[in-house]
Structures are given as structure tokens and as C-alpha cells.
mmCIF file of C-alpha atoms and ligand atoms in Angstrom:
data_model
loop_
_atom_site.group_PDB
_atom_site.id
_atom_site.type_symbol
_atom_site.label_atom_id
_atom_site.label_comp_id
_atom_site.label_asym_id
_atom_site.label_seq_id
_atom_site.Cartn_x
_atom_site.Cartn_y
_atom_site.Cartn_z
ATOM 1 C CA MET A 27 -87.934 -19.122 -74.088
ATOM 2 C CA SER A 28 -84.371 -17.982 -74.876
ATOM 3 C CA LEU A 29 -85.811 -15.317 -77.089
ATOM 4 C CA SER A 30 -87.841 -13.884 -74.256
ATOM 5 C CA ARG A 31 -84.708 -13.693 -72.070
ATOM 6 C CA VAL A 32 -82.812 -11.684 -74.693
ATOM 7 C CA GLU A 33 -85.723 -9.316 -74.909
ATOM 8 C CA ASN A 34 -85.853 -8.934 -71.149
ATOM 9 C CA PRO A 35 -84.560 -5.386 -70.426
ATOM 10 C CA CYS A 36 -82.989 -6.463 -67.121
ATOM 11 C CA PHE A 37 -80.949 -9.122 -68.865
ATOM 12 C CA LEU A 38 -79.786 -6.641 -71.525
ATOM 13 C CA LEU A 39 -78.775 -4.180 -68.839
ATOM 14 C CA PHE A 40 -76.838 -6.934 -67.077
ATOM 15 C CA LEU A 41 -75.004 -7.764 -70.311
ATOM 16 C CA PHE A 42 -74.190 -4.125 -70.877
ATOM 17 C CA VAL A 43 -72.769 -3.620 -67.362
ATOM 18 C CA PHE A 44 -70.780 -6.829 -67.630
ATOM 19 C CA GLN A 45 -69.213 -5.673 -70.902
ATOM 20 C CA ALA A 46 -68.491 -2.231 -69.545
ATOM 21 C CA ILE A 47 -66.590 -3.735 -66.596
ATOM 22 C CA PHE A 48 -64.653 -5.991 -68.939
ATOM 23 C CA ILE A 49 -63.673 -3.071 -71.170
ATOM 24 C CA LEU A 50 -62.647 -1.061 -68.123
ATOM 25 C CA ILE A 51 -60.367 -3.857 -66.948
ATOM 26 C CA LEU A 52 -58.708 -4.047 -70.375
ATOM 27 C CA TYR A 53 -58.375 -0.296 -70.463
ATOM 28 C CA ARG A 54 -56.676 -0.188 -67.020
ATOM 29 C CA GLY A 55 -53.768 -2.363 -68.071
ATOM 30 C CA GLY A 56 -55.101 -5.537 -69.543
ATOM 31 C CA PRO A 57 -55.959 -8.907 -68.082
ATOM 32 C CA SER A 58 -52.261 -9.710 -67.502
ATOM 33 C CA ASN A 59 -52.189 -6.903 -64.960
ATOM 34 C CA VAL A 60 -55.258 -8.241 -63.200
ATOM 35 C CA PHE A 61 -53.677 -11.654 -63.188
ATOM 36 C CA ARG A 62 -50.404 -10.300 -61.836
ATOM 37 C CA GLY A 63 -52.284 -8.639 -58.989
ATOM 38 C CA PHE A 64 -53.726 -11.999 -58.076
ATOM 39 C CA LEU A 65 -50.294 -13.652 -58.213
ATOM 40 C CA ASP A 66 -48.887 -10.923 -56.015
ATOM 41 C CA SER A 67 -51.490 -11.392 -53.326
ATOM 42 C CA HIS A 68 -50.827 -15.111 -53.471
ATOM 43 C CA ARG A 69 -47.115 -14.507 -52.936
ATOM 44 C CA VAL A 70 -47.873 -12.197 -49.995
ATOM 45 C CA LEU A 71 -49.566 -15.021 -48.112
ATOM 46 C CA ASP A 72 -47.587 -18.069 -49.177
ATOM 47 C CA TYR A 73 -45.868 -19.017 -45.928
ATOM 48 C CA SER A 74 -44.137 -21.992 -47.522
ATOM 49 C CA LYS A 75 -41.889 -19.504 -49.385
ATOM 50 C CA THR A 76 -40.168 -17.140 -46.987
ATOM 51 C CA HIS A 77 -37.466 -14.513 -47.479
ATOM 52 C CA ASP A 78 -34.684 -13.176 -45.310
ATOM 53 C CA VAL A 79 -35.772 -10.082 -43.394
ATOM 54 C CA TYR A 80 -32.673 -8.232 -44.682
ATOM 55 C CA THR A 81 -33.479 -8.947 -48.369
ATOM 56 C CA ASN A 82 -32.843 -5.884 -50.559
ATOM 57 C CA LEU A 83 -32.598 -3.555 -47.564
ATOM 58 C CA SER A 84 -29.272 -2.339 -48.957
ATOM 59 C CA LEU A 85 -31.224 -0.781 -51.852
ATOM 60 C CA PHE A 86 -32.157 1.994 -49.411
ATOM 61 C CA THR A 87 -29.123 4.240 -49.595
ATOM 62 C CA GLN A 88 -28.474 7.790 -48.522
ATOM 63 C CA ALA A 89 -30.211 10.351 -50.752
ATOM 64 C CA PRO A 90 -27.656 12.766 -52.234
ATOM 65 C CA ASN A 91 -29.614 15.835 -51.232
ATOM 66 C CA GLU A 92 -31.323 15.483 -47.878
ATOM 67 C CA GLU A 93 -33.071 18.847 -48.190
ATOM 68 C CA ALA A 94 -34.946 17.824 -51.312
ATOM 69 C CA MET A 95 -35.855 14.250 -50.380
ATOM 70 C CA PRO A 96 -39.167 13.003 -51.813
ATOM 71 C CA TYR A 97 -41.829 11.377 -49.647
ATOM 72 C CA CYS A 98 -41.524 7.609 -49.369
ATOM 73 C CA SER A 99 -43.681 5.599 -51.783
ATOM 74 C CA ALA A 100 -47.045 4.585 -50.322
ATOM 75 C CA GLN A 101 -46.056 0.950 -50.638
ATOM 76 C CA SER A 102 -42.496 -0.062 -49.964
ATOM 77 C CA PRO A 103 -40.658 -1.242 -53.106
ATOM 78 C CA ILE A 104 -38.853 -4.041 -51.247
ATOM 79 C CA PHE A 105 -41.733 -5.913 -49.612
ATOM 80 C CA VAL A 106 -41.387 -9.682 -49.815
ATOM 81 C CA GLY A 107 -44.296 -10.950 -47.696
ATOM 82 C CA PRO A 108 -43.538 -13.957 -45.468
ATOM 83 C CA LEU A 109 -40.195 -13.789 -43.631
ATOM 84 C CA THR A 110 -37.793 -16.519 -42.565
ATOM 85 C CA ILE A 111 -37.653 -16.639 -38.775
ATOM 86 C CA THR A 112 -35.669 -18.944 -36.572
ATOM 87 C CA PHE A 113 -34.467 -18.691 -32.982
ATOM 88 C CA ARG A 114 -31.819 -21.392 -33.226
ATOM 89 C CA VAL A 115 -28.748 -19.126 -33.350
ATOM 90 C CA LEU A 116 -28.514 -16.210 -30.948
ATOM 91 C CA PRO A 117 -27.400 -13.088 -32.861
ATOM 92 C CA SER A 118 -24.736 -10.982 -31.159
ATOM 93 C CA GLU A 119 -25.243 -7.302 -30.506
ATOM 94 C CA ARG A 120 -22.248 -6.436 -32.662
ATOM 95 C CA MET A 121 -23.639 -8.330 -35.632
ATOM 96 C CA ILE A 122 -27.062 -6.661 -35.324
ATOM 97 C CA ILE A 123 -25.429 -3.227 -35.226
ATOM 98 C CA LYS A 124 -23.346 -4.059 -38.299
ATOM 99 C CA LYS A 125 -26.367 -5.259 -40.258
ATOM 100 C CA ASN A 126 -28.302 -2.058 -39.477
ATOM 101 C CA PRO A 127 -25.916 0.759 -40.436
ATOM 102 C CA PHE A 128 -28.610 3.456 -40.600
ATOM 103 C CA VAL A 129 -29.924 2.884 -37.067
ATOM 104 C CA GLN A 130 -28.758 5.722 -34.871
ATOM 105 C CA SER A 131 -28.013 5.838 -31.183
ATOM 106 C CA GLY A 132 -31.084 5.091 -29.063
ATOM 107 C CA GLY A 133 -32.519 2.767 -31.739
ATOM 108 C CA ARG A 134 -33.653 5.737 -33.838
ATOM 109 C CA TYR A 135 -34.128 5.351 -37.573
ATOM 110 C CA ARG A 136 -35.260 7.583 -40.394
ATOM 111 C CA PRO A 137 -35.261 6.249 -43.955
ATOM 112 C CA PRO A 138 -32.069 7.525 -45.635
ATOM 113 C CA HIS A 139 -33.654 7.648 -49.095
ATOM 114 C CA CYS A 140 -37.048 9.321 -48.519
ATOM 115 C CA LEU A 141 -39.214 11.267 -46.088
ATOM 116 C CA ALA A 142 -41.183 8.844 -43.930
ATOM 117 C CA ARG A 143 -44.971 9.134 -43.958
ATOM 118 C CA TYR A 144 -45.371 7.709 -40.436
ATOM 119 C CA LYS A 145 -43.566 7.956 -37.115
ATOM 120 C CA SER A 146 -43.956 4.933 -34.872
ATOM 121 C CA ALA A 147 -42.571 4.342 -31.379
ATOM 122 C CA ILE A 148 -42.028 0.693 -30.449
ATOM 123 C CA LEU A 149 -42.392 0.163 -26.695
ATOM 124 C CA VAL A 150 -41.187 -3.046 -25.116
ATOM 125 C CA ALA A 151 -41.775 -3.812 -21.438
ATOM 126 C CA TYR A 152 -38.726 -5.686 -20.258
ATOM 127 C CA LYS A 153 -37.240 -7.568 -17.371
ATOM 128 C CA ASN A 154 -34.035 -9.605 -17.734
ATOM 129 C CA GLN A 155 -34.905 -11.351 -21.018
ATOM 130 C CA GLU A 156 -31.650 -10.688 -22.824
ATOM 131 C CA LYS A 157 -31.862 -13.684 -25.124
ATOM 132 C CA TYR A 158 -35.345 -12.678 -26.316
ATOM 133 C CA LEU A 159 -34.213 -9.100 -26.718
ATOM 134 C CA HIS A 160 -31.400 -10.033 -29.112
ATOM 135 C CA HIS A 161 -33.685 -12.137 -31.290
ATOM 136 C CA LEU A 162 -36.289 -9.375 -31.349
ATOM 137 C CA LEU A 163 -33.791 -6.648 -32.287
ATOM 138 C CA TYR A 164 -32.282 -8.764 -35.044
ATOM 139 C CA TYR A 165 -35.708 -9.085 -36.731
ATOM 140 C CA ILE A 166 -37.589 -5.947 -35.769
ATOM 141 C CA HIS A 167 -35.056 -3.349 -36.973
ATOM 142 C CA PRO A 168 -34.955 -4.522 -40.613
ATOM 143 C CA PHE A 169 -38.697 -5.293 -40.476
ATOM 144 C CA LEU A 170 -39.500 -1.664 -39.641
ATOM 145 C CA GLN A 171 -36.994 -0.350 -42.177
ATOM 146 C CA ARG A 172 -38.643 -2.413 -44.913
ATOM 147 C CA GLN A 173 -41.823 -0.445 -44.192
ATOM 148 C CA GLN A 174 -40.021 2.903 -44.656
ATOM 149 C CA LEU A 175 -41.067 4.071 -41.209
ATOM 150 C CA SER A 176 -39.433 6.656 -39.037
ATOM 151 C CA TYR A 177 -39.174 4.853 -35.697
ATOM 152 C CA SER A 178 -37.528 4.445 -32.314
ATOM 153 C CA ILE A 179 -37.303 1.406 -30.080
ATOM 154 C CA TYR A 180 -37.805 1.919 -26.364
ATOM 155 C CA LEU A 181 -37.070 -0.675 -23.761
ATOM 156 C CA ILE A 182 -38.771 0.010 -20.465
ATOM 157 C CA GLN A 183 -36.892 -1.975 -17.912
ATOM 158 C CA GLN A 184 -38.215 -2.773 -14.469
ATOM 159 C CA VAL A 185 -35.497 -2.931 -11.793
ATOM 160 C CA GLY A 186 -35.411 -5.093 -8.728
ATOM 161 C CA ASN A 187 -36.826 -8.472 -7.940
ATOM 162 C CA GLY A 188 -40.460 -7.326 -7.860
ATOM 163 C CA THR A 189 -43.323 -8.934 -9.756
ATOM 164 C CA PHE A 190 -43.461 -7.929 -13.430
ATOM 165 C CA ASN A 191 -46.022 -5.265 -14.287
ATOM 166 C CA ARG A 192 -46.231 -5.007 -18.056
ATOM 167 C CA ALA A 193 -49.113 -2.540 -18.273
ATOM 168 C CA LYS A 194 -47.555 -0.057 -15.868
ATOM 169 C CA LEU A 195 -44.195 -0.238 -17.658
ATOM 170 C CA LEU A 196 -45.975 0.565 -20.926
ATOM 171 C CA ASN A 197 -47.609 3.612 -19.316
ATOM 172 C CA VAL A 198 -44.123 4.769 -18.334
ATOM 173 C CA GLY A 199 -42.904 4.094 -21.863
ATOM 174 C CA VAL A 200 -45.680 6.157 -23.436
ATOM 175 C CA ARG A 201 -45.026 9.107 -21.149
ATOM 176 C CA GLU A 202 -41.269 9.021 -21.786
ATOM 177 C CA ALA A 203 -41.515 8.392 -25.540
ATOM 178 C CA LEU A 204 -43.853 11.350 -26.055
ATOM 179 C CA LYS A 205 -41.210 13.617 -24.504
ATOM 180 C CA ASP A 206 -38.942 12.834 -27.461
ATOM 181 C CA GLU A 207 -41.242 13.145 -30.381
ATOM 182 C CA ASP A 208 -44.805 13.651 -31.532
ATOM 183 C CA TRP A 209 -45.313 9.992 -32.470
ATOM 184 C CA ASP A 210 -48.142 9.094 -34.850
ATOM 185 C CA CYS A 211 -48.412 5.625 -33.409
ATOM 186 C CA LEU A 212 -47.437 3.761 -30.235
ATOM 187 C CA LEU A 213 -46.712 0.069 -30.745
ATOM 188 C CA LEU A 214 -46.871 -1.929 -27.553
ATOM 189 C CA HIS A 215 -44.776 -4.973 -28.238
ATOM 190 C CA ASP A 216 -43.996 -8.095 -26.230
ATOM 191 C CA VAL A 217 -40.298 -8.959 -26.244
ATOM 192 C CA ASP A 218 -40.841 -12.584 -27.261
ATOM 193 C CA LEU A 219 -42.877 -12.036 -30.452
ATOM 194 C CA VAL A 220 -41.599 -11.610 -34.010
ATOM 195 C CA PRO A 221 -43.843 -10.646 -36.959
ATOM 196 C CA GLU A 222 -43.782 -13.051 -39.891
ATOM 197 C CA ASN A 223 -44.930 -10.837 -42.773
ATOM 198 C CA ASP A 224 -43.575 -7.444 -43.775
ATOM 199 C CA TYR A 225 -47.032 -6.386 -45.073
ATOM 200 C CA ASN A 226 -48.150 -6.334 -41.421
ATOM 201 C CA LEU A 227 -47.793 -2.563 -41.179
ATOM 202 C CA TYR A 228 -46.640 -1.029 -37.910
ATOM 203 C CA VAL A 229 -48.924 1.991 -38.267
ATOM 204 C CA CYS A 230 -52.084 2.858 -36.365
ATOM 205 C CA ASP A 231 -55.695 2.679 -37.418
ATOM 206 C CA GLU A 232 -57.042 6.198 -37.642
ATOM 207 C CA TYR A 233 -60.146 5.565 -35.567
ATOM 208 C CA TYR A 234 -59.601 2.643 -33.207
ATOM 209 C CA PRO A 235 -56.953 0.756 -31.224
ATOM 210 C CA LYS A 236 -55.572 -2.036 -33.384
ATOM 211 C CA HIS A 237 -54.679 -5.494 -32.163
ATOM 212 C CA MET A 238 -51.839 -6.720 -34.363
ATOM 213 C CA ALA A 239 -50.946 -10.184 -33.030
ATOM 214 C CA SER A 240 -54.118 -11.815 -34.318
ATOM 215 C CA ALA A 241 -52.443 -15.122 -35.229
ATOM 216 C CA MET A 242 -49.615 -16.534 -33.119
ATOM 217 C CA ASP A 243 -48.022 -19.904 -33.772
ATOM 218 C CA LYS A 244 -48.406 -20.657 -30.059
ATOM 219 C CA PHE A 245 -52.194 -20.518 -30.460
ATOM 220 C CA GLN A 246 -52.076 -22.346 -33.797
ATOM 221 C CA TYR A 247 -52.603 -19.057 -35.636
ATOM 222 C CA THR A 248 -56.044 -18.361 -34.185
ATOM 223 C CA LEU A 249 -57.217 -16.046 -31.436
ATOM 224 C CA PRO A 250 -57.163 -17.745 -28.026
ATOM 225 C CA TYR A 251 -60.485 -16.059 -27.218
ATOM 226 C CA LYS A 252 -62.668 -13.435 -28.815
ATOM 227 C CA SER A 253 -61.662 -10.335 -26.819
ATOM 228 C CA PHE A 254 -57.926 -11.172 -26.774
ATOM 229 C CA PHE A 255 -55.708 -8.060 -26.859
ATOM 230 C CA GLY A 256 -52.269 -9.459 -25.958
ATOM 231 C CA GLY A 257 -48.900 -9.534 -27.690
ATOM 232 C CA VAL A 258 -48.703 -6.535 -29.989
ATOM 233 C CA SER A 259 -51.095 -3.609 -30.322
ATOM 234 C CA ALA A 260 -51.050 -0.188 -31.967
ATOM 235 C CA LEU A 261 -52.684 2.912 -30.504
ATOM 236 C CA THR A 262 -52.346 6.571 -31.373
ATOM 237 C CA PRO A 263 -51.455 8.841 -28.440
ATOM 238 C CA GLU A 264 -55.075 10.101 -28.668
ATOM 239 C CA HIS A 265 -56.498 6.576 -28.288
ATOM 240 C CA TYR A 266 -54.146 5.961 -25.401
ATOM 241 C CA MET A 267 -55.095 9.078 -23.454
ATOM 242 C CA LYS A 268 -58.800 8.679 -24.209
ATOM 243 C CA MET A 269 -58.796 5.375 -22.295
ATOM 244 C CA ASN A 270 -56.555 6.743 -19.526
ATOM 245 C CA GLY A 271 -53.770 4.434 -20.694
ATOM 246 C CA PHE A 272 -53.344 0.980 -19.251
ATOM 247 C CA PRO A 273 -54.036 -0.076 -15.635
ATOM 248 C CA ASN A 274 -51.151 0.243 -13.144
ATOM 249 C CA THR A 275 -52.472 -2.366 -10.766
ATOM 250 C CA TYR A 276 -51.955 -5.688 -12.538
ATOM 251 C CA TRP A 277 -48.939 -7.433 -11.061
ATOM 252 C CA GLY A 278 -47.793 -10.717 -12.535
ATOM 253 C CA SER A 279 -48.903 -12.146 -15.837
ATOM 254 C CA GLY A 280 -52.395 -12.139 -17.238
ATOM 255 C CA GLY A 281 -55.513 -10.122 -16.636
ATOM 256 C CA GLU A 282 -54.286 -6.723 -17.765
ATOM 257 C CA ASN A 283 -55.128 -7.372 -21.402
ATOM 258 C CA ASP A 284 -58.778 -7.974 -20.631
ATOM 259 C CA ASP A 285 -58.856 -4.811 -18.542
ATOM 260 C CA ILE A 286 -57.389 -2.975 -21.531
ATOM 261 C CA ALA A 287 -59.980 -4.461 -23.913
ATOM 262 C CA THR A 288 -62.731 -3.363 -21.522
ATOM 263 C CA ARG A 289 -61.271 0.145 -21.221
ATOM 264 C CA ILE A 290 -61.333 0.524 -24.986
ATOM 265 C CA GLN A 291 -65.075 -0.116 -24.956
ATOM 266 C CA LEU A 292 -65.752 2.052 -21.909
ATOM 267 C CA ALA A 293 -63.915 4.909 -23.633
ATOM 268 C CA GLY A 294 -66.316 4.602 -26.594
ATOM 269 C CA MET A 295 -63.937 2.853 -28.954
ATOM 270 C CA LYS A 296 -63.646 -0.672 -30.312
ATOM 271 C CA ILE A 297 -60.855 -3.029 -31.206
ATOM 272 C CA VAL A 298 -59.892 -3.482 -34.834
ATOM 273 C CA ARG A 299 -57.633 -6.329 -35.797
ATOM 274 C CA THR A 300 -54.972 -7.036 -38.386
ATOM 275 C CA SER A 301 -56.201 -9.805 -40.673
ATOM 276 C CA PRO A 302 -54.991 -13.163 -39.325
ATOM 277 C CA HIS A 303 -53.334 -13.839 -42.700
ATOM 278 C CA LEU A 304 -50.993 -10.917 -42.103
ATOM 279 C CA GLY A 305 -50.961 -10.592 -38.302
ATOM 280 C CA ARG A 306 -48.912 -13.740 -37.881
ATOM 281 C CA TYR A 307 -46.268 -13.969 -35.158
ATOM 282 C CA LYS A 308 -43.697 -16.455 -33.994
ATOM 283 C CA VAL A 309 -43.385 -16.779 -30.229
ATOM 284 C CA MET A 310 -39.929 -17.538 -28.811
ATOM 285 C CA ASP A 311 -39.411 -20.478 -26.587
ATOM 286 C CA TYR A 312 -42.889 -21.378 -25.509
ATOM 287 C CA ASN A 313 -43.676 -24.715 -23.980
ATOM 288 C CA GLU A 314 -45.628 -26.571 -26.635
ATOM 289 C CA GLU A 315 -47.012 -29.156 -24.218
ATOM 290 C CA THR A 316 -48.679 -26.734 -21.830
ATOM 291 C CA GLU A 317 -49.528 -23.931 -24.236
ATOM 292 C CA THR A 318 -51.523 -25.870 -26.769
ATOM 293 C CA GLN A 319 -54.006 -27.459 -24.400
ATOM 294 C CA GLU A 320 -57.435 -26.329 -25.458
ATOM 295 C CA PRO A 321 -59.436 -24.415 -24.588
ATOM 296 C CA TRP A 322 -57.270 -21.424 -23.758
ATOM 297 C CA ARG A 323 -58.904 -19.748 -20.853
ATOM 298 C CA ARG A 324 -59.316 -16.097 -20.241
ATOM 299 C CA PRO A 325 -57.604 -15.275 -16.989
ATOM 300 C CA THR A 326 -60.170 -14.477 -14.327
ATOM 301 C CA SER A 327 -59.957 -11.041 -12.795
ATOM 302 C CA ARG A 328 -60.927 -9.598 -9.456
ATOM 303 C CA HIS A 329 -60.720 -6.064 -10.804
ATOM 304 C CA ASN A 330 -63.768 -4.072 -11.733
ATOM 305 C CA THR A 331 -62.606 -2.073 -14.722
ATOM 306 C CA ARG A 332 -65.864 -0.148 -15.049
ATOM 307 C CA LYS A 333 -65.278 1.303 -11.583
ATOM 308 C CA THR A 334 -61.514 1.753 -11.746
ATOM 309 C CA TRP A 335 -60.500 2.858 -15.239
ATOM 310 C CA LYS A 336 -60.963 6.580 -14.752
ATOM 311 C CA ASP A 337 -58.771 6.639 -11.629
ATOM 312 C CA ASP A 338 -56.205 3.977 -12.467
ATOM 313 C CA GLY A 339 -54.025 4.712 -15.487
ATOM 314 C CA MET A 340 -52.027 7.576 -16.943
ATOM 315 C CA ASN A 341 -53.563 10.046 -14.495
ATOM 316 C CA SER A 342 -52.388 8.035 -11.459
ATOM 317 C CA LEU A 343 -49.038 6.876 -12.820
ATOM 318 C CA GLU A 344 -46.158 7.107 -10.331
ATOM 319 C CA PHE A 345 -42.644 5.810 -10.860
ATOM 320 C CA LYS A 346 -39.027 6.635 -10.235
ATOM 321 C CA LEU A 347 -36.965 7.132 -13.407
ATOM 322 C CA LEU A 348 -33.570 5.629 -12.584
ATOM 323 C CA SER A 349 -31.846 6.098 -15.915
ATOM 324 C CA ARG A 350 -32.433 6.830 -19.561
ATOM 325 C CA THR A 351 -29.572 5.798 -21.780
ATOM 326 C CA LYS A 352 -29.038 5.479 -25.499
ATOM 327 C CA HIS A 353 -27.885 2.050 -26.497
ATOM 328 C CA PRO A 354 -26.929 1.750 -30.205
ATOM 329 C CA LEU A 355 -30.066 -0.355 -30.835
ATOM 330 C CA TYR A 356 -32.638 1.006 -28.356
ATOM 331 C CA THR A 357 -33.368 3.620 -25.725
ATOM 332 C CA ASN A 358 -33.056 2.050 -22.301
ATOM 333 C CA ILE A 359 -35.472 3.501 -19.773
ATOM 334 C CA THR A 360 -34.896 1.968 -16.374
ATOM 335 C CA VAL A 361 -37.553 2.542 -13.736
ATOM 336 C CA ASP A 362 -38.535 1.622 -10.251
ATOM 337 C CA ILE A 363 -42.275 1.027 -10.414
ATOM 338 C CA GLY A 364 -42.568 -0.288 -6.874
ATOM 339 C CA TYR A 365 -43.836 -3.595 -5.604
ATOM 340 C CA VAL A 366 -47.166 -5.334 -5.268
ATOM 341 C CA PRO A 367 -48.967 -3.532 -2.459
ATOM 342 C CA PRO A 368 -49.440 -5.883 0.532
ATOM 343 C CA PHE A 369 -53.271 -6.012 0.441
ATOM 344 C CA SER A 370 -54.158 -5.647 -3.221
HETATM 345 C C1 NAG B 430 -34.571 -7.492 -54.849
HETATM 346 O O1 NAG B 430 -34.421 -6.394 -55.711
HETATM 347 C C2 NAG B 430 -34.185 -6.728 -57.073
HETATM 348 C C3 NAG B 430 -33.912 -5.439 -57.807
HETATM 349 O O2 NAG B 430 -34.936 -4.496 -57.594
HETATM 350 C C4 NAG B 430 -35.360 -7.487 -57.637
HETATM 351 O O3 NAG B 430 -35.150 -7.851 -58.949
HETATM 352 C C5 NAG B 430 -35.607 -8.730 -56.784
HETATM 353 O O4 NAG B 430 -36.775 -9.398 -57.201
HETATM 354 C C6 NAG B 430 -35.728 -8.362 -55.313
HETATM 355 N N1 NAG B 430 -35.783 -9.584 -54.521
HETATM 356 C C7 NAG B 430 -36.878 -9.953 -53.860
HETATM 357 C C8 NAG B 430 -36.770 -11.248 -53.124
HETATM 358 O O5 NAG B 430 -37.889 -9.290 -53.817
HETATM 359 C C1 NAG B 431 -36.273 -8.272 -3.086
HETATM 360 O O1 NAG B 431 -35.128 -7.505 -2.690
HETATM 361 C C2 NAG B 431 -35.297 -6.807 -1.481
HETATM 362 C C3 NAG B 431 -34.079 -5.924 -1.251
HETATM 363 O O2 NAG B 431 -33.078 -6.134 -2.202
HETATM 364 C C4 NAG B 431 -35.496 -7.814 -0.349
HETATM 365 O O3 NAG B 431 -35.693 -7.119 0.856
HETATM 366 C C5 NAG B 431 -36.737 -8.666 -0.668
HETATM 367 O O4 NAG B 431 -36.891 -9.673 0.310
HETATM 368 C C6 NAG B 431 -36.612 -9.304 -2.034
HETATM 369 N N1 NAG B 431 -37.879 -9.949 -2.356
HETATM 370 C C7 NAG B 431 -37.946 -11.140 -2.918
HETATM 371 C C8 NAG B 431 -39.329 -11.627 -3.204
HETATM 372 O O5 NAG B 431 -36.967 -11.806 -3.200
HETATM 373 C C1 NAG B 432 -30.417 -0.524 -18.979
HETATM 374 O O1 NAG B 432 -29.796 0.413 -18.136
HETATM 375 C C2 NAG B 432 -29.555 -0.067 -16.826
HETATM 376 C C3 NAG B 432 -29.049 1.087 -15.986
HETATM 377 O O2 NAG B 432 -28.062 1.808 -16.666
HETATM 378 C C4 NAG B 432 -28.554 -1.212 -16.896
HETATM 379 O O3 NAG B 432 -28.320 -1.709 -15.607
HETATM 380 C C5 NAG B 432 -29.172 -2.308 -17.756
HETATM 381 O O4 NAG B 432 -28.238 -3.363 -17.920
HETATM 382 C C6 NAG B 432 -29.558 -1.774 -19.110
HETATM 383 N N1 NAG B 432 -30.311 -2.818 -19.757
HETATM 384 C C7 NAG B 432 -30.177 -3.140 -21.028
HETATM 385 C C8 NAG B 432 -30.986 -4.293 -21.528
HETATM 386 O O5 NAG B 432 -29.444 -2.540 -21.782
#
């Protein structure tokens, strides 16, 4: 019986392939290397061991000759994986500025030691959430620097006492940000979310809009529902224009994200997602009692995206730019986007 197996040509071929793979592994650096790779990936996802977001950032120092700077390494040399995040102490603006010496006016940063491979604009729709803003800036600046990105942070602030319109503010942000720079990637970021792992790269997917906040603590690190597109997402300017941007007509919270998810499909694209092991976020200040009641419901919508998306978006965007100022940590774009129309 065993003899017949050894003589079986398929079994011999299997043995041969198995040996060849084994030899290849040895040849490429030995089993210790394979093992180390495994340990590394374990470290990347071990959320019981976190590191300070500023760890080893001071290793990035000014290159002596800026003209002859090399490209940044494909993977950052200072990645640590899970980050320590707490909202107990409110960081002051002065302290954040001091801890981020290479951030230039307007919240602009280019790695001092190498030529960045990606340029990402971070767009935050904002209305009087100063406490959240300080926490976000304290974490997001070093987080992006760890990834060796060239980036800018834009705050798009809605004036007045009108109802918040996140999607329309982001349309404004995209239009204004693209006046500054040919960004590779637009990151649409809620002010109250902080990423927990520095391997969660703030770069776009080449082909499709990417949903980044795939696991928030507020939803017990799962998606609240299958088509969820809230929190943080990454689109190239091409993706954004292809879907005519975001809708301008969603006032108040909820609803716009489902419209956006539908637009992506209607524009012939699909949503890709950061793996939930990496796309983890901490949400500031949510009410645990009300937020964790299951099931989380999709907000119902009276809008018909299929009918409206081609006429409501970047091509119908109207706003009044009130000011555009460079704060040391961000570019402040203040706009009047109007009020909820009386019979919407
Ligand atoms: C910080 O950098 C040093 C020197 O490269 C390295 O030995 C150390 O492991 C790094 N720390 C972390 C937490 O990665
Ligand atoms: C908002 O402010 C305007 C003028 O400042 C005022 O006329 C209006 O009643 C206010 N609306 C609300 C909802 O407070
Ligand atoms: C943004 O600029 C406006 C107008 O200059 C100012 O009133 C507002 O306080 C600024 N907001 C922030 C968060 O810096």
C-alpha cells in the first residue's frame, strides 16, 4: 500500500514541489527570517501593546542636501503598529506646535529627510468643535509624518447658526484644496476620529474609493451596516469628480453617507475597505449608552440618488468663501454655505 503511494507520480511531484519551496525559503534568508516576518505581523496587530504616536519621529531630521534627497523608503522605518490614544488631557495648541517642528504654516508638511512618494490632503468639515480639533491635531500630525507623506490639513468651517452640512463642506474643501496642489489623494476625515494603527496608510486605492474607518470602537470594531461609508474615506480627485463629488443637499446628520455609497456605484465604481484589523479608530466622547444599542440602523432617506446625483454635487456647488487663513497647524477655510431651504 505505502509502496504504491511512493510510486504514484502525483505523490512524487508533490514531494518535489514541497522540497523546492522549502529550499527557496532557506535560500531567501532562512527560516528565522520567515519566523521574524510572522512575529512582525503579530506585533502590528497586538492592540494590548501600544506605542506613543511621537515614538522615534525625531529620527527624521533635515537632509543636508535638499537638492539630492532620495525618495522615501516604501515602508516607513519607524512604524510601530498600534498607538496609544487617550482623550483625558486636552493638548494645548502651543504644545502641539512644539511637538511638530517640521509642520509649516497652513498645516503643510513635507518629510525633511526624503522625497515623499504620495501627496495627501486631509479635509475636515468643522463647526465649533474646538476640543475635538485639538485632540485630532495632536494625533494626526505625527501619524501622517510616520507614514512619510507630503500632506496638508484643511479645516472647512461653516459659519453661522445653520444646520451642519458635512458633505457640502467637503465639496468646498476639495475645490479649495485642489487650487493649492495636485493632490494624489483626498482624505475626508471626521473631526472626532483618531486612527489607532500607523500601518493604516493615508493613501488612496488606485482604482476605487476607499473606506478607511472600517472598525470604530463606538461600533465595537465592526461595521454598523454593510454599505457604511462614514468617518474617514480616501478618494483620488479622479474618483471624486467621476461621482460628481458629494451631495450638497443633506442638512443635519446622517443620510449623506448612503447617498455617497450609492453614487460610487452609479458612477461605475465600488467601495474598497481597509482591513478591520488596521482600519481601527477611536471616537471621541460618544455616548456609550445610546450608541451601542443594536442593531445600528441605516438612516432612512427621502432623496433619490439615482435621479439627483448628476445634478447635485460638484457641478452645482455654490458657496461664499469668507476667509482662507493659514494657522500654524491647518489651513482654515471659512465659508457661508447657506441654510436649509424652507421646503426641502
Ligand atoms: C526607535 O528607534 C530605535 C533606533 O532605530 C530602535 O532601536 C527602536 O526599536 C525604535 N523604537 C520602537 C518602539 O520602534
Ligand atoms: C440664526 O441667525 C440669524 C441671524 O443671525 C437669525 O435671524 C436666525 O433666527 C438664527 N436661526 C436660528 C435657528 O437660531
Ligand atoms: C477660522 O477663521 C475664522 C475667520 O477668520 C475665525 O473666525 C475662526 O475662529 C477660525 N477657526 C479656527 C478653528 O481656527
